[in-house]
Amino acid sequence: MGSIFEIFAVCPPGLEDLLAREIEGLGLPTRKEIGGCALRGGLRELYLLNLWSRISNRVLLKVGSFKATTFRELVERASRYPWEVYFAHASGVRIRVTCRRSKLYHSDAVAERIVRAISQRLGREIYLSKDEKAPLLIVRIFRDEVLLRVDSSGGDLFRRGYKVARGPAPLRENLAAALVMLSGWDQKAPFFDPFCGTGTILIEALWIAMNRAPGLGRSFAFEQWKNFSAPLWEELCREAEKAMREPQARFYGSDRDPKAVQATFQNAEAAGVARYLDLEIKEVAHILPPDKEPGFVVTNPPFGGRLQMALKPLRELASRFKGPLREWQLTFIFPRRRLPVRFPFPLEVLTSFEHGGQKVFVFRRQTASQG
């Protein structure tokens, strides 16, 4: 219970600054690295990150590190660590290996030796698993230095569990949450997504406005560890439930596709927020301000694989901001840093990240105070 661990919260590259702000908002000091944030903490900090992080993909805990230039060294040194804490009930373990600038460079052979080392420590045979439900160990070898990290999350944290209805090219939940957080929305002004798709941006915005911890109601790998503290975990979950509130803003969504609007409603129901949503079937070219008070448009316009297919919805979006939505704030993503469409105001590029296998840039309307 009193142990201090080295923890690493993994996030999509490009969102490290946002993740650092989120972790610091939990009262935890952290250090940015490429692809995530590192910090030191105990079980409480480990549980808090899994429960509250909207941006992380998963939370890793360092088991140990050592130098190895031969497979014999690898097995002998890896077998010293307390694998019984993390894999006491496991019959198989998933292992992801990356090797760079090292004498041990064959990732499959490294994985086989690590499993052998774990088996030696446990005093029983375990196997190399491909089952997504099996515990996950991340092995990184760089310049012969071996780093072992165990996954405490037990699956991608962006899988919140509310996506019961699917659609084409859905935005991952943590990327949708990132867009909402980057938009500068104050959680009070009206919120509108005119390309609502399966509703991910709207649902993430609502969960933020409700102060709902995204990890409530799901299971985690750390619950199977020998050092799992059920009282501590139950206490943190109770505190998270008490911290929830009614949203102050009004939420609107639309899409040209009736199936998309239906999917948004079904997912919102699964997320427990459907009663707060005002949805309609409408082409972007015909949308009007859904609220008398200017608010925030945060959206993922369809762009597909060809630029020509992306021009029409983007042009229609820009035209709405020349007219009825001129006073609204705007945040969206697009797969090119130079937009092929002119908007009636300056746009700033906040960051970029991978979405659906391609790099996309986050654009936000530049306000007068931003120059």
Steps between C-alpha positions, in 0.01 A plus 500: 500500500787739582704421188592778259495405133621651177184550294466586132170619350499430126325738261487564124809700391400865472285495815778494762440862606129436544562181697750681726239768576244232574732314740602822674128576536478184712763648728779275372837641388611351169768515232421503128668247273439403139178301492392565858576627848712351778440538873570333833224385729336223696187296442280805557666690215490193275127452564423872458662510157305199377177635644526863386721531192305588186811525280711194591500181295620298799699534823822300539694416817875442491598158630874545447790572266839344442772452239511182290704411193426126491183293534649327802540836675149597396339190656714505815438869575135511399422203730598708808191720491181434704282378214275325751360844591370562148449153349399285799179385329619512137547197281632711212655843448501732199838657436576794271868543421695778329876472446723783379878532475545185712673164471167339579299607197263209424174600671336154484805336656505765774131436576562124526787555748297742712220243528759243604630740768149564633431125511820444698400764753145366537614139521248397235470513125322791337463556128532788257142608436328686218175535693409868542372420849835361617729722713734718296872558552685767300871429440724769354870437425704805404879491485493169691298652787186292568194680637206294630158660549174325586166635377278599793200589283412166344395639163487836328367771729331671206256210482249652740237234434218714358555436128216260439434646154783530248560715196765564235839638619395558862710737706657335802360620829828645630552693174146638524564603861824667387311707240251614763776593743704681232199701385508726805134424575403625848240223561225765517459627142285301253685210339430385142634225271355529146674179381406296805567154346468256788490775761845456656585872522161586650516219756855586606398867536206398716714277721744790546213736587359245744846440653445130439814291544542303173625193688185454712325172435782317323752240619879537509800267497621629838192344663663159438833596656605361839549851638152618394336707772124457464421751780714770336349437156144502638572825684627670182198379303261628767675839495471508119128421514442777755692748283257462209270794423226608263635662181445876474530526120258404223611238249406471133591257224406451138601290200373453146478122555199376700699189599770720651249696706345173617847366591573817697176458694568130574855570620381796706242275665771245581711783645208625710482843335230473230258719697738795468533483121300682232554314171378554145556371148632787291753582228780729615410741217166560672593518866406804706618597848333242726500744791439874534824531698826462298686187596764250391506280191734205548493248219668241279401581138502199266813495285541138389800394296479757222527876542227567243250311715589723796457834323120515490430448873786732592376772259149467639633530854701812408194655335296462819763701688474778242133525586288361784783355711731800467509562876568139596838355595632212286737204551541217249751255351624463142774285341695794351676786671404734215124511464361485144206720609499857629325578826383856580741525795856396590552142616785374715644147494517376859657157451476183292439132571426171323136423420392204290857435387572854379633818651241768569540858619288675761371840380342758727354841429745766609342757726593868509682453833717233335612749238 
